Coordinates of C-alpha atoms in Angstrom, one line a residue:
Chain S
M1 CA 27.7 32.6 30.9
A2 CA 25.4 32.0 27.5
L3 CA 28.0 33.2 25.1
R4 CA 30.7 31.2 26.5
A5 CA 28.0 28.4 26.5
V6 CA 27.4 28.6 22.6
R7 CA 31.3 28.5 22.0
S8 CA 31.7 24.9 23.9
V9 CA 28.5 23.7 22.1
R10 CA 30.0 24.6 18.9
A11 CA 33.6 23.0 19.9
A12 CA 32.1 19.8 20.7
V13 CA 29.9 19.5 17.1
R14 CA 32.9 20.2 15.6
S15 CA 35.2 17.9 17.6
L16 CA 32.3 15.1 16.8
R17 CA 33.2 15.7 13.2
V18 CA 36.3 15.6 13.2
A19 CA 36.4 11.8 13.3
A20 CA 34.7 11.6 9.6
A21 CA 37.7 13.9 8.7
P22 CA 40.9 16.1 9.9
A23 CA 39.6 19.4 10.6
A24 CA 42.1 22.6 10.4
T25 CA 42.9 24.6 13.6
C26 CA 40.0 26.4 14.0
L27 CA 40.5 29.0 17.4
P28 CA 36.7 30.4 19.1
R29 CA 36.3 33.3 18.4
P30 CA 36.6 35.9 21.3
W31 CA 32.9 36.9 21.8
G32 CA 32.5 39.9 22.7
L33 CA 36.1 41.2 22.9
R34 CA 36.1 42.5 19.1
A35 CA 36.3 46.3 17.7
G36 CA 34.2 46.8 15.2
P37 CA 30.6 45.9 14.2
V38 CA 28.6 44.3 17.3
R39 CA 27.4 40.5 16.4
T40 CA 24.1 40.0 17.0
L41 CA 22.9 36.5 18.9
R42 CA 20.2 35.0 17.0
T43 CA 17.8 33.0 19.4
G44 CA 14.6 32.5 17.0
S45 CA 13.9 29.0 16.3
A46 CA 16.3 28.7 13.3
L47 CA 18.8 28.2 16.1
L48 CA 17.1 26.2 18.6
S49 CA 16.5 23.8 16.0
V50 CA 19.8 23.0 15.9
R51 CA 21.4 19.4 17.3
K52 CA 23.2 19.1 20.0
F53 CA 24.9 16.2 21.9
T54 CA 25.8 15.2 24.9
D55 CA 29.2 13.9 26.8
K56 CA 27.2 10.2 26.8
H57 CA 26.2 10.6 23.1
E58 CA 22.8 11.4 23.5
W59 CA 21.1 14.3 21.1
I60 CA 19.0 16.6 21.2
T61 CA 17.1 19.4 19.2
T62 CA 14.3 21.4 20.1
E63 CA 11.5 23.4 18.5
N64 CA 9.0 25.3 20.2
G65 CA 9.6 23.9 23.6
I66 CA 8.9 20.4 22.5
G67 CA 12.8 18.2 22.4
T68 CA 13.5 15.4 20.1
V69 CA 16.1 12.7 21.9
G70 CA 18.5 10.4 20.0
I71 CA 21.8 8.6 20.4
S72 CA 24.6 10.0 18.4
N73 CA 26.2 7.8 14.9
F74 CA 29.2 7.3 16.9
A75 CA 27.3 5.8 19.7
Q76 CA 25.3 3.1 17.4
E77 CA 27.9 2.1 15.7
A78 CA 30.5 1.4 19.0
L79 CA 27.1 0.1 20.5
G80 CA 26.5 -2.6 17.5
D81 CA 23.1 -3.9 15.9
V82 CA 20.7 -3.1 19.3
V83 CA 18.4 -6.1 19.6
Y84 CA 16.5 -4.4 22.5
C85 CA 14.8 -1.0 23.7
S86 CA 14.2 0.3 26.6
L87 CA 12.1 3.4 27.2
P88 CA 9.8 5.2 29.9
E89 CA 6.2 5.8 29.8
V90 CA 4.6 8.8 28.5
G91 CA 4.5 10.9 30.9
T92 CA 7.4 9.8 33.0
K93 CA 9.2 13.6 34.3
L94 CA 12.7 13.6 33.8
N95 CA 15.8 15.6 35.3
K96 CA 18.6 16.2 33.1
Q97 CA 21.4 13.7 33.2
D98 CA 18.6 11.2 35.1
E99 CA 18.7 7.3 33.5
F100 CA 15.7 6.9 31.2
G101 CA 16.3 3.8 29.7
A102 CA 18.9 1.6 27.8
L103 CA 19.7 0.5 24.9
E104 CA 20.9 -3.6 24.1
S105 CA 23.1 -5.1 21.4
V106 CA 24.0 -8.8 21.4
K107 CA 27.6 -8.1 23.2
A108 CA 26.7 -4.9 24.9
A109 CA 24.1 -2.5 26.7
S110 CA 24.5 1.0 27.7
E111 CA 22.3 3.3 30.2
L112 CA 20.4 6.2 28.3
Y113 CA 20.6 9.7 30.0
A114 CA 18.2 12.7 29.8
P115 CA 19.9 15.5 27.8
L116 CA 17.7 18.5 29.4
S117 CA 14.7 18.3 32.2
G118 CA 11.0 17.4 30.9
E119 CA 8.5 15.3 30.5
V120 CA 7.9 12.1 28.2
T121 CA 5.2 13.3 25.5
E122 CA 5.9 10.9 22.8
I123 CA 8.5 7.7 22.3
N124 CA 9.0 5.9 19.2
E125 CA 6.8 2.8 19.3
A126 CA 8.9 1.4 16.2
L127 CA 11.8 0.6 18.1
A128 CA 9.9 -2.0 20.2
E129 CA 9.2 -4.0 16.8
N130 CA 12.2 -2.9 15.0
P131 CA 15.2 -1.6 17.3
G132 CA 17.5 -2.1 14.5
L133 CA 15.8 1.4 13.6
V134 CA 18.9 2.9 15.6
N135 CA 21.3 2.0 14.2
K136 CA 20.3 2.4 10.2
S137 CA 18.6 5.8 10.8
C138 CA 20.1 7.2 14.4
Y139 CA 18.9 10.5 13.6
E140 CA 15.7 10.0 11.6
D141 CA 13.7 7.2 12.5
G142 CA 15.6 5.9 15.2
K143 CA 15.2 8.7 17.6
L144 CA 14.5 7.7 20.7
L145 CA 11.2 9.5 22.0
L146 CA 9.7 13.5 22.4
E147 CA 10.2 15.8 25.6
I148 CA 8.4 19.4 26.3
F149 CA 10.5 21.1 28.5
Q150 CA 9.1 22.4 31.9
R151 CA 11.1 24.7 32.2
I152 CA 12.4 27.0 29.8
T153 CA 15.8 28.1 32.3
A154 CA 16.8 24.8 32.2
A155 CA 16.9 24.4 28.5
V156 CA 19.2 27.1 28.2
N157 CA 21.5 25.6 30.2
I158 CA 22.6 23.5 28.0
R159 CA 22.0 25.5 25.0
V160 CA 23.5 28.3 24.9
Chain O
M1 CA 27.9 4.6 25.7
Q2 CA 31.9 3.8 26.5
R3 CA 31.4 0.3 27.8
A4 CA 30.1 -1.2 24.7
V5 CA 33.5 -2.5 22.9
N6 CA 35.2 -3.2 26.6
M7 CA 32.9 -5.2 27.7
V8 CA 34.5 -8.4 25.3
A9 CA 37.5 -7.6 26.8
Q10 CA 36.2 -8.4 30.3
L11 CA 35.6 -11.8 29.4
G12 CA 37.8 -13.9 31.9
L13 CA 40.3 -16.3 30.0
R14 CA 43.1 -16.7 32.8
L15 CA 46.4 -17.2 31.4
Q16 CA 49.1 -18.1 33.5
A17 CA 53.0 -16.8 33.4
L18 CA 54.6 -18.5 30.0
P19 CA 58.1 -19.3 30.6
L20 CA 59.6 -20.4 28.3
A21 CA 60.7 -18.7 25.3
L22 CA 58.4 -18.7 22.2
G23 CA 60.9 -16.3 19.8
R24 CA 58.1 -13.5 20.0
P25 CA 59.2 -10.9 22.9
L26 CA 57.4 -11.7 25.7
S27 CA 56.0 -8.8 28.0
C28 CA 54.2 -9.6 30.9
A29 CA 53.6 -5.4 31.2
Q30 CA 49.5 -4.7 31.3
D31 CA 49.9 -1.9 28.6
V32 CA 51.9 -4.4 26.2
L33 CA 48.8 -6.5 24.2
R34 CA 50.6 -9.4 22.2
R35 CA 49.9 -10.3 19.3
T36 CA 49.1 -12.9 17.2
P37 CA 50.8 -13.7 13.7
L38 CA 47.9 -12.5 12.1
Y39 CA 47.6 -9.5 13.3
D40 CA 48.5 -7.3 10.4
F41 CA 46.2 -9.4 8.7
H42 CA 43.1 -8.2 11.3
L43 CA 44.0 -4.7 10.7
A44 CA 44.3 -5.3 6.8
H45 CA 40.7 -6.7 6.6
G46 CA 39.2 -4.1 8.4
G47 CA 39.5 -5.7 12.2
K48 CA 38.2 -4.2 14.9
M49 CA 41.2 -4.5 17.6
V50 CA 40.4 -4.8 21.1
A51 CA 42.3 -5.8 24.6
F52 CA 41.5 -9.9 25.4
A53 CA 43.1 -11.9 27.8
G54 CA 46.5 -9.4 27.5
W55 CA 46.4 -10.2 23.8
S56 CA 45.4 -7.9 20.9
L57 CA 42.7 -9.6 19.4
P58 CA 39.5 -8.4 16.7
V59 CA 36.5 -8.1 17.9
Q60 CA 34.7 -8.3 14.7
Y61 CA 35.5 -7.1 11.2
R62 CA 33.4 -5.4 8.6
D63 CA 30.7 -7.4 9.1
S64 CA 28.0 -6.8 11.9
H65 CA 27.8 -9.2 15.2
V66 CA 24.9 -10.7 14.3
D67 CA 25.8 -11.3 10.0
S68 CA 29.2 -12.7 11.4
H69 CA 27.3 -14.9 14.2
L70 CA 24.6 -16.0 10.9
H71 CA 26.9 -16.6 8.1
T72 CA 28.9 -18.7 10.9
R73 CA 25.8 -20.8 11.3
R74 CA 24.6 -20.7 7.6
H75 CA 28.0 -21.0 6.2
C76 CA 31.9 -21.2 7.7
S77 CA 33.6 -18.4 9.4
L78 CA 37.1 -18.4 10.4
F79 CA 38.8 -17.6 13.7
D80 CA 41.9 -16.6 14.5
V81 CA 42.6 -18.6 18.2
S82 CA 46.3 -18.3 18.2
H83 CA 46.0 -16.9 22.2
M84 CA 44.9 -20.3 23.6
L85 CA 49.1 -21.2 23.4
Q86 CA 50.3 -24.5 22.1
T87 CA 52.8 -26.8 24.4
K88 CA 54.2 -30.1 24.1
I89 CA 54.8 -32.2 27.0
L90 CA 57.8 -34.0 26.8
G91 CA 59.4 -36.7 29.2
C92 CA 58.6 -40.1 30.4
D93 CA 56.0 -38.8 33.3
R94 CA 54.6 -36.5 30.7
V95 CA 51.0 -38.4 31.4
K96 CA 51.6 -38.1 35.0
L97 CA 51.5 -34.6 34.5
M98 CA 48.7 -34.9 32.7
E99 CA 46.6 -36.3 34.8
S100 CA 48.0 -34.5 38.0
L101 CA 46.1 -31.5 36.4
V102 CA 42.7 -32.8 34.8
V103 CA 39.7 -35.2 35.8
G104 CA 40.0 -36.7 32.4
D105 CA 41.2 -37.2 28.7
I106 CA 40.0 -34.5 27.2
A107 CA 43.3 -32.1 26.6
E108 CA 41.9 -28.1 28.3
L109 CA 45.7 -27.9 28.5
R110 CA 47.0 -24.9 31.0
P111 CA 50.9 -25.3 31.2
N112 CA 51.5 -25.2 35.0
Q113 CA 55.1 -24.3 35.2
D114 CA 55.2 -24.8 39.0
K115 CA 53.6 -28.8 38.5
V116 CA 56.5 -29.0 36.1
R117 CA 58.8 -28.0 38.7
E118 CA 57.6 -30.2 41.6
L119 CA 57.5 -33.3 39.8
Q120 CA 60.9 -32.6 38.3
N121 CA 62.1 -32.1 41.9
E122 CA 60.3 -35.5 42.6
G123 CA 62.7 -37.1 40.0
S124 CA 60.2 -37.5 37.3
D125 CA 61.3 -36.9 33.6
V126 CA 58.7 -33.9 32.0
S127 CA 59.7 -30.6 30.8
L128 CA 57.3 -28.2 28.7
E129 CA 58.1 -26.7 25.1
V130 CA 55.5 -23.5 24.0
V131 CA 55.6 -24.7 20.5
D132 CA 55.3 -21.3 18.1
N133 CA 52.1 -21.9 16.1
A134 CA 49.2 -19.8 15.2
L135 CA 45.8 -21.8 15.9
L136 CA 42.8 -21.5 12.8
A137 CA 39.3 -22.3 13.7
L138 CA 37.2 -23.0 10.7
Q139 CA 33.3 -23.4 11.7
G140 CA 30.3 -23.7 10.3
P141 CA 28.5 -26.6 8.3
T142 CA 30.5 -25.8 5.4
A143 CA 33.7 -26.3 7.0
A144 CA 34.6 -29.4 5.6
Q145 CA 33.7 -29.2 2.6
V146 CA 36.4 -25.9 2.5
L147 CA 39.3 -27.7 3.9
Q148 CA 38.9 -30.4 1.8
A149 CA 39.9 -29.2 -1.4
G150 CA 43.7 -28.3 0.5
V151 CA 43.7 -31.7 2.1
A152 CA 44.4 -34.6 0.4
D153 CA 43.1 -36.9 3.4
D154 CA 39.3 -38.0 3.5
L155 CA 37.5 -35.4 6.3
R156 CA 35.0 -38.1 6.6
K157 CA 37.5 -40.1 8.2
L158 CA 38.2 -37.4 11.0
P159 CA 35.3 -37.5 13.3
F160 CA 34.6 -34.9 16.4
M161 CA 37.2 -35.0 18.8
T162 CA 40.0 -36.5 16.9
S163 CA 43.2 -35.4 15.7
A164 CA 45.6 -35.9 12.9
V165 CA 48.5 -34.2 11.7
M166 CA 48.3 -33.3 7.4
E167 CA 49.4 -31.0 4.9
V168 CA 46.8 -27.8 4.3
F169 CA 46.6 -25.9 1.8
G170 CA 50.9 -26.5 0.8
V171 CA 51.7 -26.0 4.5
S172 CA 53.3 -29.4 5.8
G173 CA 53.3 -30.5 9.8
C174 CA 49.6 -28.9 10.4
R175 CA 47.7 -30.8 13.0
V176 CA 44.0 -31.0 12.6
T177 CA 41.4 -31.5 15.1
R178 CA 37.8 -32.0 14.5
C179 CA 36.6 -29.6 17.6
G180 CA 35.3 -25.9 18.3
Y181 CA 33.8 -23.5 20.4
T182 CA 30.9 -22.8 18.3
G183 CA 28.7 -25.8 18.6
E184 CA 29.0 -26.2 14.7
D185 CA 31.2 -28.9 12.8
G186 CA 34.8 -27.6 11.9
V187 CA 38.1 -27.8 12.7
E188 CA 40.6 -25.8 14.5
I189 CA 44.3 -25.7 12.4
S190 CA 47.4 -25.4 14.5
V191 CA 50.2 -24.4 11.6
P192 CA 53.5 -22.9 12.2
A193 CA 53.2 -19.6 12.5
A194 CA 55.2 -18.2 9.8
A195 CA 53.0 -19.9 7.5
A196 CA 49.8 -18.9 9.2
V197 CA 48.8 -15.9 7.3
H198 CA 49.5 -18.1 3.6
L199 CA 46.9 -20.5 5.3
A200 CA 44.6 -17.9 6.1
T201 CA 44.4 -16.3 2.7
A202 CA 43.8 -19.6 1.1
L203 CA 41.6 -20.7 3.5
L204 CA 38.8 -17.2 3.0
E205 CA 39.9 -17.1 -0.9
N206 CA 36.8 -19.5 -1.0
P207 CA 33.6 -17.3 -0.7
E208 CA 31.9 -19.6 1.7
V209 CA 34.6 -18.4 4.4
K210 CA 34.2 -14.9 6.4
L211 CA 36.2 -13.9 9.0
A212 CA 34.7 -13.8 12.3
G213 CA 35.8 -12.0 15.9
L214 CA 35.0 -12.0 19.6
A215 CA 31.8 -11.2 19.5
A216 CA 30.4 -13.7 17.6
R217 CA 32.9 -16.4 19.3
D218 CA 31.2 -15.1 22.3
S219 CA 27.6 -15.8 21.2
L220 CA 28.0 -18.8 19.0
R221 CA 29.5 -20.2 22.4
L222 CA 26.5 -19.2 24.7
E223 CA 23.8 -20.7 22.1
A224 CA 25.8 -23.7 22.1
G225 CA 26.2 -24.4 26.1
L226 CA 29.8 -24.2 26.0
C227 CA 31.4 -22.5 29.4
L228 CA 33.6 -19.4 28.9
Y229 CA 36.5 -20.3 31.6
G230 CA 36.5 -17.6 34.7
S231 CA 32.9 -16.6 34.2
D232 CA 30.8 -19.7 33.7
I233 CA 33.4 -22.8 35.5
D234 CA 36.6 -21.1 37.4
E235 CA 38.7 -22.8 40.7
H236 CA 35.4 -22.5 43.1
T237 CA 33.5 -24.9 40.3
T238 CA 33.2 -28.7 40.3
P239 CA 33.0 -30.7 37.4
V240 CA 29.4 -32.0 38.4
E241 CA 28.3 -28.5 40.0
G242 CA 29.2 -27.1 36.6
S243 CA 27.4 -30.1 34.6
L244 CA 30.5 -31.3 33.3
S245 CA 30.9 -35.0 34.7
W246 CA 31.0 -36.1 31.3
T247 CA 34.1 -35.1 31.6
L248 CA 35.5 -37.5 34.4
G249 CA 37.3 -40.4 32.7
K250 CA 36.1 -44.2 34.1
R251 CA 38.9 -45.4 35.5
R252 CA 40.0 -42.2 36.8
R253 CA 36.2 -42.3 39.0
A254 CA 37.0 -45.6 40.0
A255 CA 40.6 -45.0 40.9
V256 CA 40.1 -41.2 42.7
D257 CA 43.3 -40.4 41.6
F258 CA 42.3 -36.6 40.3
P259 CA 42.0 -33.4 41.6
G260 CA 39.4 -32.4 43.7
A261 CA 38.8 -35.9 44.1
S262 CA 37.6 -36.7 47.4
V263 CA 34.8 -33.5 47.0
I264 CA 33.9 -34.9 43.6
V265 CA 33.2 -38.2 43.9
A266 CA 31.0 -37.1 47.3
Q267 CA 29.4 -35.1 44.9
L268 CA 28.5 -37.6 42.1
K269 CA 27.2 -40.2 44.6
G270 CA 24.9 -37.9 46.9
K271 CA 23.2 -34.4 45.5
V272 CA 25.2 -31.4 44.2
Q273 CA 24.4 -28.3 45.9
R274 CA 24.0 -26.2 42.7
R275 CA 24.0 -27.4 39.0
R276 CA 24.3 -24.8 35.9
V277 CA 21.5 -24.3 33.8
G278 CA 20.8 -22.7 30.7
L279 CA 17.4 -20.0 31.1
M280 CA 15.9 -18.2 28.7
C281 CA 13.7 -15.3 29.0
E282 CA 12.1 -12.6 26.5
G283 CA 12.3 -8.7 27.2
A284 CA 15.7 -7.4 28.5
P285 CA 18.9 -9.8 28.0
M286 CA 20.4 -11.8 30.9
R287 CA 23.8 -10.5 31.9
A288 CA 26.6 -11.3 33.9
H289 CA 26.0 -11.3 37.5
S290 CA 22.2 -11.0 36.9
P291 CA 20.6 -12.2 40.6
I292 CA 18.3 -14.8 39.6
L293 CA 15.1 -15.9 42.0
N294 CA 12.6 -18.5 42.5
T295 CA 8.5 -17.5 41.8
E296 CA 8.7 -16.3 45.8
G297 CA 11.5 -13.8 45.1
T298 CA 13.7 -15.4 47.3
V299 CA 17.0 -14.7 45.4
I300 CA 18.6 -18.2 44.8
G301 CA 21.8 -17.6 42.0
T302 CA 23.1 -15.8 39.6
V303 CA 23.4 -15.3 35.9
T304 CA 27.2 -16.5 34.9
S305 CA 26.9 -15.4 31.4
G306 CA 23.9 -14.1 29.0
C307 CA 23.2 -12.6 25.7
P308 CA 20.5 -12.0 23.2
S309 CA 20.6 -15.2 20.9
P310 CA 21.2 -14.2 17.5
C311 CA 19.5 -17.2 15.7
L312 CA 16.1 -18.2 18.6
K313 CA 15.4 -14.1 19.0
K314 CA 15.0 -15.0 22.6
N315 CA 17.6 -13.9 25.6
V316 CA 19.7 -16.9 26.5
A317 CA 21.9 -17.1 29.6
M318 CA 23.9 -19.7 32.2
G319 CA 23.7 -19.5 35.6
Y320 CA 23.9 -21.4 39.1
V321 CA 21.0 -22.5 40.8
P322 CA 20.4 -25.0 43.6
Y323 CA 19.8 -28.7 42.4
E324 CA 16.1 -28.4 43.4
Y325 CA 15.1 -25.9 40.7
S326 CA 17.7 -27.2 38.3
R327 CA 14.8 -29.2 36.1
P328 CA 14.4 -27.9 32.8
G329 CA 11.1 -26.1 32.5
T330 CA 11.3 -24.8 36.4
P331 CA 10.5 -21.3 36.0
L332 CA 12.4 -18.4 37.9
L333 CA 12.8 -14.9 38.0
V334 CA 16.1 -12.7 36.6
E335 CA 16.4 -9.7 37.6
V336 CA 17.7 -7.1 34.8
R337 CA 17.3 -3.5 35.2
R338 CA 15.8 -3.4 38.5
K339 CA 12.9 -5.4 37.2
Q340 CA 12.1 -8.9 37.8
Q341 CA 11.6 -11.1 34.4
M342 CA 10.4 -14.7 34.0
A343 CA 12.6 -16.8 32.5
V344 CA 12.5 -20.7 32.5
V345 CA 15.5 -23.2 32.9
S346 CA 16.3 -24.8 29.6
K347 CA 18.4 -28.0 28.1
M348 CA 21.8 -26.8 26.7
P349 CA 22.4 -26.2 24.2
F350 CA 20.1 -23.1 23.0
V351 CA 21.0 -24.4 19.4
T352 CA 20.9 -27.6 17.9
T353 CA 24.6 -28.7 17.3
N354 CA 25.7 -30.1 14.3
Y355 CA 29.2 -32.1 15.4
Y356 CA 30.6 -34.2 13.0
T357 CA 30.1 -37.8 15.2
L358 CA 30.4 -41.1 13.3
K359 CA 27.0 -42.6 14.4

């Protein structure tokens, strides 16, 4: 189950890049079915910090049990200039796929859904004064919040 | 996140089925969108097309929504509003037809084939002819100056809500009307379809002018306190409820000869049950269908339109409340995102209008 999920995450990330440039057809490798040397799957922190995307356009990077959450470039472009952010309070416990807040532009509003279960440890305070950071830098200064994972098993389900 | 662009498409501008040939193929199929004469022009200028009331129209171009909105208030913007089809009413009973549809002399036309047929059956001389023209709106403080460079007529003599036929940037037979849907000074130019692209290109050559789409159009009209049919007013609202009593012609009030007269005159004389008001708040934006509550927490009405105001940096909205809550300054609550926020009844327009009146 773990191996299949890695392939699907990689396929998801690949398909997002398709929007920018047409990708060559890339067949998924038949994990574990090749003859020859065995491939090892690294589970160190290098793999853990790769950005993962949900089907609702949130992203999460994880490092040492802390996840950073934001929205994708595709989402910030579709939403338009963000004028209002609604984020949960520090300490809020979230379950995966729970609605945890919203982003609003002049013309539209969109709910945010937790990519992973955990407890909110930090929210991006800069967004209260400058919600446009979500548009300008959706992967860095415009990130939304940090959460600590309460149950590592929940993390494993989506990551691997 | 998928809702983002589709929200604009949900704004209702109900068009009745068009009975008359237009030259361009008519289609009533839901999935085939009609195109204005400027469709390719929009694509060439980076227009992001969406479905709106059965038409393919640009929601915005390369500039952001907020930039486009602010540009209109500071310079001027060009909008393609050709989806609002133009109709010629013919026959000696054309005034009778018009007055059977509207309460005053304001030309908010809805081609009503049933009414035409009804009158024709009674022996009246009236018919409709859809005009194959595009409609371009040029709106903003510098719109008149931009247009003046392309017309011989002195636009200082064309005040708000008047109209004249003139040659515009070499295109003869254009009707220029000093009106619009943004609250700014501006015009709507009716131009023969074949010359629409030429005229739009000529206007765009002036660096003051930028193209603007449906997104900016909606936030501009809301700041100006202008209604969107299907949201703020519909077949269930009267002009009195809609705070639009000024549209009732004096002669017609006396004659009591307009649609809904018995209900409306009663409301004019007595008190009306509910009224459309403006609302302002900070925090999360108020949107259509948000409940309005009094300070005790009882639901008393609903928001019909709302958005963050790019000019005011606050949230503005329109909604209906009972008459006793309709005075500007009345504190109310609006439920947004399951929380109740303080809001206040505000006079409209929210942003001062700049109509060119000769006073």
